[in-house]
Amino acid sequence: MSDRHRFQLRRMLVRATPAALIAPWLAPHARAQALPATPACGPDTAPTASQAEGPYYSRRSPQRSSLLEPGISGERLVLGGKVLSTDCKPIADVLLDFWQADAQGEYDNQGYRLRGHVLTDAEGRYRLETIIPGLYPGRTRHIHVKVQPPGGRVLTTQLYFPSEAGNRRDSIYSPALEVAMQRGPESAQAAFDFVLRRA
Ligand code: FE
């Protein structure tokens, strides 16, 4: 085969291979290297579903990339991903306001423990250091979030964890809102991409 043919064949293969087939999350061994966010964005990607705010949201959370502070116990978690439009373009300056229970399943309704917001960067990326939330009666493990693009509507939703026994029993739980998880030596890592309907 000539170099020219080889080149053409390579181009054809690259073009013909659906993204899903080369997506690292289909190969368990590759998963450890590149933790994918869910869901992947593509032509048929639906916007991230909204979910109930619940009773524990507090306005005006502090802007901070880490919710870790003295006195907070629990397994460390780094949550990150992107905010994309339905045509898969990253959205910068999106405000993501997180709130969650502590390791004992308690919310801080007086102050801002385990509450805070971050902004996406120019590539639409966000990152938050926190802990894996504890369980409280009636719910599976989850993190609440409000996602607000500049000048756009707020998406209120919740993120869930894979392989949780409580997922089956929680009527609000949605598999589409599960993070991709990976456990590292110092912290767990969770990835989730939010997809927002274009304004
Ligand atoms: Fe909750």
JSON list of N, CA, C and O in Angstrom, two decimals, residues 22-75:
[
{"chain": "A", "resi": 22, "resn": "ILE", "atom": "N", "xyz": [-14.84, 4.88, 19.85]},
{"chain": "A", "resi": 22, "resn": "ILE", "atom": "CA", "xyz": [-13.49, 5.15, 20.35]},
{"chain": "A", "resi": 22, "resn": "ILE", "atom": "C", "xyz": [-13.53, 5.85, 21.71]},
{"chain": "A", "resi": 22, "resn": "ILE", "atom": "O", "xyz": [-12.53, 6.24, 22.25]},
{"chain": "A", "resi": 23, "resn": "ALA", "atom": "N", "xyz": [-14.75, 5.96, 22.25]},
{"chain": "A", "resi": 23, "resn": "ALA", "atom": "CA", "xyz": [-14.88, 6.61, 23.55]},
{"chain": "A", "resi": 23, "resn": "ALA", "atom": "C", "xyz": [-14.20, 5.78, 24.61]},
{"chain": "A", "resi": 23, "resn": "ALA", "atom": "O", "xyz": [-14.40, 4.57, 24.68]},
{"chain": "A", "resi": 24, "resn": "PRO", "atom": "N", "xyz": [-13.36, 6.39, 25.41]},
{"chain": "A", "resi": 24, "resn": "PRO", "atom": "CA", "xyz": [-12.59, 5.62, 26.38]},
{"chain": "A", "resi": 24, "resn": "PRO", "atom": "C", "xyz": [-13.45, 4.91, 27.42]},
{"chain": "A", "resi": 24, "resn": "PRO", "atom": "O", "xyz": [-13.05, 3.90, 27.96]},
{"chain": "A", "resi": 25, "resn": "TRP", "atom": "N", "xyz": [-14.66, 5.41, 27.67]},
{"chain": "A", "resi": 25, "resn": "TRP", "atom": "CA", "xyz": [-15.44, 4.80, 28.75]},
{"chain": "A", "resi": 25, "resn": "TRP", "atom": "C", "xyz": [-16.01, 3.44, 28.36]},
{"chain": "A", "resi": 25, "resn": "TRP", "atom": "O", "xyz": [-16.56, 2.74, 29.17]},
{"chain": "A", "resi": 26, "resn": "LEU", "atom": "N", "xyz": [-15.86, 3.06, 27.07]},
{"chain": "A", "resi": 26, "resn": "LEU", "atom": "CA", "xyz": [-16.30, 1.72, 26.69]},
{"chain": "A", "resi": 26, "resn": "LEU", "atom": "C", "xyz": [-15.23, 0.69, 27.00]},
{"chain": "A", "resi": 26, "resn": "LEU", "atom": "O", "xyz": [-15.51, -0.49, 27.02]},
{"chain": "A", "resi": 27, "resn": "ALA", "atom": "N", "xyz": [-14.03, 1.13, 27.21]},
{"chain": "A", "resi": 27, "resn": "ALA", "atom": "CA", "xyz": [-12.95, 0.21, 27.52]},
{"chain": "A", "resi": 27, "resn": "ALA", "atom": "C", "xyz": [-12.59, 0.37, 28.99]},
{"chain": "A", "resi": 27, "resn": "ALA", "atom": "O", "xyz": [-12.06, 1.40, 29.39]},
{"chain": "A", "resi": 28, "resn": "PRO", "atom": "N", "xyz": [-12.90, -0.64, 29.81]},
{"chain": "A", "resi": 28, "resn": "PRO", "atom": "CA", "xyz": [-12.68, -0.48, 31.25]},
{"chain": "A", "resi": 28, "resn": "PRO", "atom": "C", "xyz": [-11.24, -0.12, 31.61]},
{"chain": "A", "resi": 28, "resn": "PRO", "atom": "O", "xyz": [-11.00, 0.64, 32.52]},
{"chain": "A", "resi": 29, "resn": "HIS", "atom": "N", "xyz": [-10.27, -0.68, 30.87]},
{"chain": "A", "resi": 29, "resn": "HIS", "atom": "CA", "xyz": [-8.88, -0.40, 31.23]},
{"chain": "A", "resi": 29, "resn": "HIS", "atom": "C", "xyz": [-8.51, 1.05, 30.91]},
{"chain": "A", "resi": 29, "resn": "HIS", "atom": "O", "xyz": [-7.66, 1.63, 31.54]},
{"chain": "A", "resi": 30, "resn": "ALA", "atom": "N", "xyz": [-9.17, 1.62, 29.89]},
{"chain": "A", "resi": 30, "resn": "ALA", "atom": "CA", "xyz": [-8.88, 3.00, 29.54]},
{"chain": "A", "resi": 30, "resn": "ALA", "atom": "C", "xyz": [-9.56, 3.97, 30.50]},
{"chain": "A", "resi": 30, "resn": "ALA", "atom": "O", "xyz": [-9.15, 5.11, 30.63]},
{"chain": "A", "resi": 31, "resn": "ARG", "atom": "N", "xyz": [-10.58, 3.46, 31.17]},
{"chain": "A", "resi": 31, "resn": "ARG", "atom": "CA", "xyz": [-11.37, 4.31, 32.04]},
{"chain": "A", "resi": 31, "resn": "ARG", "atom": "C", "xyz": [-10.52, 4.95, 33.13]},
{"chain": "A", "resi": 31, "resn": "ARG", "atom": "O", "xyz": [-10.75, 6.08, 33.54]},
{"chain": "A", "resi": 32, "resn": "ALA", "atom": "N", "xyz": [-9.55, 4.18, 33.58]},
{"chain": "A", "resi": 32, "resn": "ALA", "atom": "CA", "xyz": [-8.71, 4.69, 34.65]},
{"chain": "A", "resi": 32, "resn": "ALA", "atom": "C", "xyz": [-7.87, 5.88, 34.20]},
{"chain": "A", "resi": 32, "resn": "ALA", "atom": "O", "xyz": [-7.51, 6.72, 34.98]},
{"chain": "A", "resi": 33, "resn": "GLN", "atom": "N", "xyz": [-7.58, 5.92, 32.90]},
{"chain": "A", "resi": 33, "resn": "GLN", "atom": "CA", "xyz": [-6.71, 7.00, 32.42]},
{"chain": "A", "resi": 33, "resn": "GLN", "atom": "C", "xyz": [-7.49, 8.28, 32.12]},
{"chain": "A", "resi": 33, "resn": "GLN", "atom": "O", "xyz": [-7.06, 9.35, 32.45]},
{"chain": "A", "resi": 34, "resn": "ALA", "atom": "N", "xyz": [-8.62, 8.15, 31.47]},
{"chain": "A", "resi": 34, "resn": "ALA", "atom": "CA", "xyz": [-9.40, 9.33, 31.10]},
{"chain": "A", "resi": 34, "resn": "ALA", "atom": "C", "xyz": [-10.82, 9.14, 31.57]},
{"chain": "A", "resi": 34, "resn": "ALA", "atom": "O", "xyz": [-11.59, 8.43, 30.95]},
{"chain": "A", "resi": 35, "resn": "LEU", "atom": "N", "xyz": [-11.13, 9.72, 32.68]},
{"chain": "A", "resi": 35, "resn": "LEU", "atom": "CA", "xyz": [-12.46, 9.57, 33.24]},
{"chain": "A", "resi": 35, "resn": "LEU", "atom": "C", "xyz": [-13.43, 10.41, 32.42]},
{"chain": "A", "resi": 35, "resn": "LEU", "atom": "O", "xyz": [-13.30, 11.61, 32.34]},
{"chain": "A", "resi": 36, "resn": "PRO", "atom": "N", "xyz": [-14.38, 9.76, 31.77]},
{"chain": "A", "resi": 36, "resn": "PRO", "atom": "CA", "xyz": [-15.31, 10.53, 30.93]},
{"chain": "A", "resi": 36, "resn": "PRO", "atom": "C", "xyz": [-16.41, 11.13, 31.77]},
{"chain": "A", "resi": 36, "resn": "PRO", "atom": "O", "xyz": [-16.79, 10.57, 32.80]},
{"chain": "A", "resi": 37, "resn": "ALA", "atom": "N", "xyz": [-16.92, 12.24, 31.33]},
{"chain": "A", "resi": 37, "resn": "ALA", "atom": "CA", "xyz": [-18.10, 12.79, 31.95]},
{"chain": "A", "resi": 37, "resn": "ALA", "atom": "C", "xyz": [-19.31, 12.16, 31.29]},
{"chain": "A", "resi": 37, "resn": "ALA", "atom": "O", "xyz": [-19.21, 11.59, 30.22]},
{"chain": "A", "resi": 38, "resn": "THR", "atom": "N", "xyz": [-20.44, 12.21, 31.96]},
{"chain": "A", "resi": 38, "resn": "THR", "atom": "CA", "xyz": [-21.67, 11.72, 31.35]},
{"chain": "A", "resi": 38, "resn": "THR", "atom": "C", "xyz": [-22.66, 12.85, 31.30]},
{"chain": "A", "resi": 38, "resn": "THR", "atom": "O", "xyz": [-22.72, 13.65, 32.21]},
{"chain": "A", "resi": 39, "resn": "PRO", "atom": "N", "xyz": [-23.52, 12.97, 30.35]},
{"chain": "A", "resi": 39, "resn": "PRO", "atom": "CA", "xyz": [-23.50, 12.16, 29.14]},
{"chain": "A", "resi": 39, "resn": "PRO", "atom": "C", "xyz": [-22.55, 12.75, 28.12]},
{"chain": "A", "resi": 39, "resn": "PRO", "atom": "O", "xyz": [-22.24, 13.93, 28.18]},
{"chain": "A", "resi": 40, "resn": "ALA", "atom": "N", "xyz": [-22.10, 11.93, 27.18]},
{"chain": "A", "resi": 40, "resn": "ALA", "atom": "CA", "xyz": [-21.31, 12.45, 26.07]},
{"chain": "A", "resi": 40, "resn": "ALA", "atom": "C", "xyz": [-22.22, 13.32, 25.22]},
{"chain": "A", "resi": 40, "resn": "ALA", "atom": "O", "xyz": [-23.40, 13.06, 25.11]},
{"chain": "A", "resi": 41, "resn": "CYS", "atom": "N", "xyz": [-21.67, 14.35, 24.62]},
{"chain": "A", "resi": 41, "resn": "CYS", "atom": "CA", "xyz": [-22.49, 15.23, 23.80]},
{"chain": "A", "resi": 41, "resn": "CYS", "atom": "C", "xyz": [-22.42, 14.78, 22.34]},
{"chain": "A", "resi": 41, "resn": "CYS", "atom": "O", "xyz": [-21.37, 14.42, 21.84]},
{"chain": "A", "resi": 42, "resn": "GLY", "atom": "N", "xyz": [-23.54, 14.77, 21.69]},
{"chain": "A", "resi": 42, "resn": "GLY", "atom": "CA", "xyz": [-23.61, 14.38, 20.29]},
{"chain": "A", "resi": 42, "resn": "GLY", "atom": "C", "xyz": [-24.86, 14.95, 19.67]},
{"chain": "A", "resi": 42, "resn": "GLY", "atom": "O", "xyz": [-25.59, 15.70, 20.32]},
{"chain": "A", "resi": 43, "resn": "PRO", "atom": "N", "xyz": [-25.12, 14.59, 18.41]},
{"chain": "A", "resi": 43, "resn": "PRO", "atom": "CA", "xyz": [-26.24, 15.20, 17.70]},
{"chain": "A", "resi": 43, "resn": "PRO", "atom": "C", "xyz": [-27.59, 14.98, 18.38]},
{"chain": "A", "resi": 43, "resn": "PRO", "atom": "O", "xyz": [-28.49, 15.79, 18.24]},
{"chain": "A", "resi": 44, "resn": "ASP", "atom": "N", "xyz": [-27.71, 13.85, 19.08]},
{"chain": "A", "resi": 44, "resn": "ASP", "atom": "CA", "xyz": [-29.02, 13.55, 19.68]},
{"chain": "A", "resi": 44, "resn": "ASP", "atom": "C", "xyz": [-29.04, 13.82, 21.18]},
{"chain": "A", "resi": 44, "resn": "ASP", "atom": "O", "xyz": [-29.91, 13.33, 21.89]},
{"chain": "A", "resi": 45, "resn": "THR", "atom": "N", "xyz": [-28.06, 14.54, 21.66]},
{"chain": "A", "resi": 45, "resn": "THR", "atom": "CA", "xyz": [-27.98, 14.75, 23.10]},
{"chain": "A", "resi": 45, "resn": "THR", "atom": "C", "xyz": [-29.14, 15.60, 23.60]},
{"chain": "A", "resi": 45, "resn": "THR", "atom": "O", "xyz": [-29.41, 16.68, 23.06]},
{"chain": "A", "resi": 46, "resn": "ALA", "atom": "N", "xyz": [-29.79, 15.09, 24.60]},
{"chain": "A", "resi": 46, "resn": "ALA", "atom": "CA", "xyz": [-30.89, 15.84, 25.22]},
{"chain": "A", "resi": 46, "resn": "ALA", "atom": "C", "xyz": [-30.31, 16.75, 26.30]},
{"chain": "A", "resi": 46, "resn": "ALA", "atom": "O", "xyz": [-29.27, 16.44, 26.89]},
{"chain": "A", "resi": 47, "resn": "PRO", "atom": "N", "xyz": [-30.96, 17.86, 26.57]},
{"chain": "A", "resi": 47, "resn": "PRO", "atom": "CA", "xyz": [-30.49, 18.70, 27.67]},
{"chain": "A", "resi": 47, "resn": "PRO", "atom": "C", "xyz": [-30.58, 17.93, 29.00]},
{"chain": "A", "resi": 47, "resn": "PRO", "atom": "O", "xyz": [-31.40, 17.04, 29.14]},
{"chain": "A", "resi": 48, "resn": "THR", "atom": "N", "xyz": [-29.73, 18.29, 29.92]},
{"chain": "A", "resi": 48, "resn": "THR", "atom": "CA", "xyz": [-29.76, 17.66, 31.24]},
{"chain": "A", "resi": 48, "resn": "THR", "atom": "C", "xyz": [-31.12, 17.91, 31.88]},
{"chain": "A", "resi": 48, "resn": "THR", "atom": "O", "xyz": [-31.64, 19.02, 31.87]},
{"chain": "A", "resi": 49, "resn": "ALA", "atom": "N", "xyz": [-31.66, 16.85, 32.43]},
{"chain": "A", "resi": 49, "resn": "ALA", "atom": "CA", "xyz": [-33.01, 16.94, 33.03]},
{"chain": "A", "resi": 49, "resn": "ALA", "atom": "C", "xyz": [-32.98, 17.75, 34.31]},
{"chain": "A", "resi": 49, "resn": "ALA", "atom": "O", "xyz": [-32.01, 17.70, 35.07]},
{"chain": "A", "resi": 50, "resn": "SER", "atom": "N", "xyz": [-34.05, 18.47, 34.55]},
{"chain": "A", "resi": 50, "resn": "SER", "atom": "CA", "xyz": [-34.17, 19.19, 35.82]},
{"chain": "A", "resi": 50, "resn": "SER", "atom": "C", "xyz": [-34.79, 18.27, 36.86]},
{"chain": "A", "resi": 50, "resn": "SER", "atom": "O", "xyz": [-35.46, 17.29, 36.52]},
{"chain": "A", "resi": 51, "resn": "GLN", "atom": "N", "xyz": [-34.51, 18.60, 38.11]},
{"chain": "A", "resi": 51, "resn": "GLN", "atom": "CA", "xyz": [-35.08, 17.83, 39.22]},
{"chain": "A", "resi": 51, "resn": "GLN", "atom": "C", "xyz": [-35.46, 18.79, 40.33]},
{"chain": "A", "resi": 51, "resn": "GLN", "atom": "O", "xyz": [-35.06, 19.96, 40.32]},
{"chain": "A", "resi": 52, "resn": "ALA", "atom": "N", "xyz": [-36.21, 18.28, 41.28]},
{"chain": "A", "resi": 52, "resn": "ALA", "atom": "CA", "xyz": [-36.70, 19.10, 42.39]},
{"chain": "A", "resi": 52, "resn": "ALA", "atom": "C", "xyz": [-35.54, 19.76, 43.15]},
{"chain": "A", "resi": 52, "resn": "ALA", "atom": "O", "xyz": [-34.48, 19.16, 43.33]},
{"chain": "A", "resi": 53, "resn": "GLU", "atom": "N", "xyz": [-35.78, 20.99, 43.57]},
{"chain": "A", "resi": 53, "resn": "GLU", "atom": "CA", "xyz": [-34.77, 21.70, 44.38]},
{"chain": "A", "resi": 53, "resn": "GLU", "atom": "C", "xyz": [-34.65, 21.06, 45.77]},
{"chain": "A", "resi": 53, "resn": "GLU", "atom": "O", "xyz": [-33.57, 21.03, 46.34]},
{"chain": "A", "resi": 54, "resn": "GLY", "atom": "N", "xyz": [-35.76, 20.57, 46.31]},
{"chain": "A", "resi": 54, "resn": "GLY", "atom": "CA", "xyz": [-35.75, 20.04, 47.67]},
{"chain": "A", "resi": 54, "resn": "GLY", "atom": "C", "xyz": [-35.80, 21.17, 48.67]},
{"chain": "A", "resi": 54, "resn": "GLY", "atom": "O", "xyz": [-35.79, 22.35, 48.30]},
{"chain": "A", "resi": 55, "resn": "PRO", "atom": "N", "xyz": [-35.84, 20.81, 49.96]},
{"chain": "A", "resi": 55, "resn": "PRO", "atom": "CA", "xyz": [-36.08, 21.84, 50.99]},
{"chain": "A", "resi": 55, "resn": "PRO", "atom": "C", "xyz": [-34.84, 22.56, 51.51]},
{"chain": "A", "resi": 55, "resn": "PRO", "atom": "O", "xyz": [-34.97, 23.42, 52.37]},
{"chain": "A", "resi": 56, "resn": "TYR", "atom": "N", "xyz": [-33.65, 22.23, 51.02]},
{"chain": "A", "resi": 56, "resn": "TYR", "atom": "CA", "xyz": [-32.45, 22.70, 51.72]},
{"chain": "A", "resi": 56, "resn": "TYR", "atom": "C", "xyz": [-31.58, 23.67, 50.94]},
{"chain": "A", "resi": 56, "resn": "TYR", "atom": "O", "xyz": [-30.41, 23.86, 51.28]},
{"chain": "A", "resi": 57, "resn": "TYR", "atom": "N", "xyz": [-32.11, 24.31, 49.92]},
{"chain": "A", "resi": 57, "resn": "TYR", "atom": "CA", "xyz": [-31.29, 25.27, 49.18]},
{"chain": "A", "resi": 57, "resn": "TYR", "atom": "C", "xyz": [-31.17, 26.57, 49.96]},
{"chain": "A", "resi": 57, "resn": "TYR", "atom": "O", "xyz": [-32.14, 27.04, 50.55]},
{"chain": "A", "resi": 58, "resn": "SER", "atom": "N", "xyz": [-29.98, 27.14, 49.97]},
{"chain": "A", "resi": 58, "resn": "SER", "atom": "CA", "xyz": [-29.76, 28.46, 50.56]},
{"chain": "A", "resi": 58, "resn": "SER", "atom": "C", "xyz": [-29.18, 29.38, 49.50]},
{"chain": "A", "resi": 58, "resn": "SER", "atom": "O", "xyz": [-28.25, 29.00, 48.79]},
{"chain": "A", "resi": 59, "resn": "ARG", "atom": "N", "xyz": [-29.72, 30.56, 49.39]},
{"chain": "A", "resi": 59, "resn": "ARG", "atom": "CA", "xyz": [-29.22, 31.53, 48.41]},
{"chain": "A", "resi": 59, "resn": "ARG", "atom": "C", "xyz": [-27.87, 32.09, 48.86]},
{"chain": "A", "resi": 59, "resn": "ARG", "atom": "O", "xyz": [-27.52, 32.00, 50.02]},
{"chain": "A", "resi": 60, "resn": "ARG", "atom": "N", "xyz": [-27.18, 32.70, 47.90]},
{"chain": "A", "resi": 60, "resn": "ARG", "atom": "CA", "xyz": [-25.94, 33.44, 48.16]},
{"chain": "A", "resi": 60, "resn": "ARG", "atom": "C", "xyz": [-24.84, 32.57, 48.80]},
{"chain": "A", "resi": 60, "resn": "ARG", "atom": "O", "xyz": [-24.22, 32.94, 49.79]},
{"chain": "A", "resi": 61, "resn": "SER", "atom": "N", "xyz": [-24.61, 31.42, 48.21]},
{"chain": "A", "resi": 61, "resn": "SER", "atom": "CA", "xyz": [-23.50, 30.58, 48.69]},
{"chain": "A", "resi": 61, "resn": "SER", "atom": "C", "xyz": [-22.19, 31.26, 48.31]},
{"chain": "A", "resi": 61, "resn": "SER", "atom": "O", "xyz": [-22.14, 32.04, 47.35]},
{"chain": "A", "resi": 62, "resn": "PRO", "atom": "N", "xyz": [-21.11, 30.96, 49.04]},
{"chain": "A", "resi": 62, "resn": "PRO", "atom": "CA", "xyz": [-19.82, 31.54, 48.69]},
{"chain": "A", "resi": 62, "resn": "PRO", "atom": "C", "xyz": [-19.27, 30.94, 47.39]},
{"chain": "A", "resi": 62, "resn": "PRO", "atom": "O", "xyz": [-19.53, 29.78, 47.08]},
{"chain": "A", "resi": 63, "resn": "GLN", "atom": "N", "xyz": [-18.51, 31.79, 46.66]},
{"chain": "A", "resi": 63, "resn": "GLN", "atom": "CA", "xyz": [-17.80, 31.25, 45.48]},
{"chain": "A", "resi": 63, "resn": "GLN", "atom": "C", "xyz": [-16.51, 30.62, 45.97]},
{"chain": "A", "resi": 63, "resn": "GLN", "atom": "O", "xyz": [-15.67, 31.26, 46.59]},
{"chain": "A", "resi": 64, "resn": "ARG", "atom": "N", "xyz": [-16.34, 29.33, 45.73]},
{"chain": "A", "resi": 64, "resn": "ARG", "atom": "CA", "xyz": [-15.13, 28.62, 46.16]},
{"chain": "A", "resi": 64, "resn": "ARG", "atom": "C", "xyz": [-15.04, 27.30, 45.43]},
{"chain": "A", "resi": 64, "resn": "ARG", "atom": "O", "xyz": [-16.04, 26.64, 45.19]},
{"chain": "A", "resi": 65, "resn": "SER", "atom": "N", "xyz": [-13.83, 26.91, 45.10]},
{"chain": "A", "resi": 65, "resn": "SER", "atom": "CA", "xyz": [-13.65, 25.68, 44.34]},
{"chain": "A", "resi": 65, "resn": "SER", "atom": "C", "xyz": [-13.51, 24.47, 45.24]},
{"chain": "A", "resi": 65, "resn": "SER", "atom": "O", "xyz": [-13.49, 23.34, 44.77]},
{"chain": "A", "resi": 66, "resn": "SER", "atom": "N", "xyz": [-13.41, 24.71, 46.55]},
{"chain": "A", "resi": 66, "resn": "SER", "atom": "CA", "xyz": [-13.34, 23.59, 47.50]},
{"chain": "A", "resi": 66, "resn": "SER", "atom": "C", "xyz": [-14.31, 23.83, 48.65]},
{"chain": "A", "resi": 66, "resn": "SER", "atom": "O", "xyz": [-14.31, 24.90, 49.27]},
{"chain": "A", "resi": 67, "resn": "LEU", "atom": "N", "xyz": [-15.10, 22.80, 48.92]},
{"chain": "A", "resi": 67, "resn": "LEU", "atom": "CA", "xyz": [-16.01, 22.88, 50.07]},
{"chain": "A", "resi": 67, "resn": "LEU", "atom": "C", "xyz": [-15.37, 22.24, 51.30]},
{"chain": "A", "resi": 67, "resn": "LEU", "atom": "O", "xyz": [-15.99, 22.16, 52.36]},
{"chain": "A", "resi": 68, "resn": "LEU", "atom": "N", "xyz": [-14.11, 21.79, 51.15]},
{"chain": "A", "resi": 68, "resn": "LEU", "atom": "CA", "xyz": [-13.42, 21.15, 52.27]},
{"chain": "A", "resi": 68, "resn": "LEU", "atom": "C", "xyz": [-12.99, 22.21, 53.25]},
{"chain": "A", "resi": 68, "resn": "LEU", "atom": "O", "xyz": [-12.49, 23.26, 52.88]},
{"chain": "A", "resi": 69, "resn": "GLU", "atom": "N", "xyz": [-13.21, 21.95, 54.52]},
{"chain": "A", "resi": 69, "resn": "GLU", "atom": "CA", "xyz": [-12.79, 22.86, 55.57]},
{"chain": "A", "resi": 69, "resn": "GLU", "atom": "C", "xyz": [-12.66, 22.06, 56.85]},
{"chain": "A", "resi": 69, "resn": "GLU", "atom": "O", "xyz": [-13.15, 20.92, 56.92]},
{"chain": "A", "resi": 70, "resn": "PRO", "atom": "N", "xyz": [-11.99, 22.61, 57.86]},
{"chain": "A", "resi": 70, "resn": "PRO", "atom": "CA", "xyz": [-11.79, 21.84, 59.10]},
{"chain": "A", "resi": 70, "resn": "PRO", "atom": "C", "xyz": [-13.12, 21.33, 59.65]},
{"chain": "A", "resi": 70, "resn": "PRO", "atom": "O", "xyz": [-14.13, 22.04, 59.62]},
{"chain": "A", "resi": 71, "resn": "GLY", "atom": "N", "xyz": [-13.09, 20.10, 60.11]},
{"chain": "A", "resi": 71, "resn": "GLY", "atom": "CA", "xyz": [-14.28, 19.52, 60.73]},
{"chain": "A", "resi": 71, "resn": "GLY", "atom": "C", "xyz": [-15.14, 18.72, 59.77]},
{"chain": "A", "resi": 71, "resn": "GLY", "atom": "O", "xyz": [-16.10, 18.08, 60.19]},
{"chain": "A", "resi": 72, "resn": "ILE", "atom": "N", "xyz": [-14.81, 18.79, 58.50]},
{"chain": "A", "resi": 72, "resn": "ILE", "atom": "CA", "xyz": [-15.59, 18.01, 57.54]},
{"chain": "A", "resi": 72, "resn": "ILE", "atom": "C", "xyz": [-14.92, 16.67, 57.32]},
{"chain": "A", "resi": 72, "resn": "ILE", "atom": "O", "xyz": [-13.76, 16.61, 56.92]},
{"chain": "A", "resi": 73, "resn": "SER", "atom": "N", "xyz": [-15.66, 15.60, 57.63]},
{"chain": "A", "resi": 73, "resn": "SER", "atom": "CA", "xyz": [-15.13, 14.26, 57.43]},
{"chain": "A", "resi": 73, "resn": "SER", "atom": "C", "xyz": [-15.81, 13.64, 56.22]},
{"chain": "A", "resi": 73, "resn": "SER", "atom": "O", "xyz": [-16.76, 14.20, 55.67]},
{"chain": "A", "resi": 74, "resn": "GLY", "atom": "N", "xyz": [-15.33, 12.49, 55.82]},
{"chain": "A", "resi": 74, "resn": "GLY", "atom": "CA", "xyz": [-15.93, 11.81, 54.69]},
{"chain": "A", "resi": 74, "resn": "GLY", "atom": "C", "xyz": [-14.92, 11.60, 53.59]},
{"chain": "A", "resi": 74, "resn": "GLY", "atom": "O", "xyz": [-13.82, 12.16, 53.62]},
{"chain": "A", "resi": 75, "resn": "GLU", "atom": "N", "xyz": [-15.29, 10.78, 52.62]},
{"chain": "A", "resi": 75, "resn": "GLU", "atom": "CA", "xyz": [-14.38, 10.47, 51.52]},
{"chain": "A", "resi": 75, "resn": "GLU", "atom": "C", "xyz": [-14.29, 11.66, 50.58]},
{"chain": "A", "resi": 75, "resn": "GLU", "atom": "O", "xyz": [-15.30, 12.19, 50.11]}
]
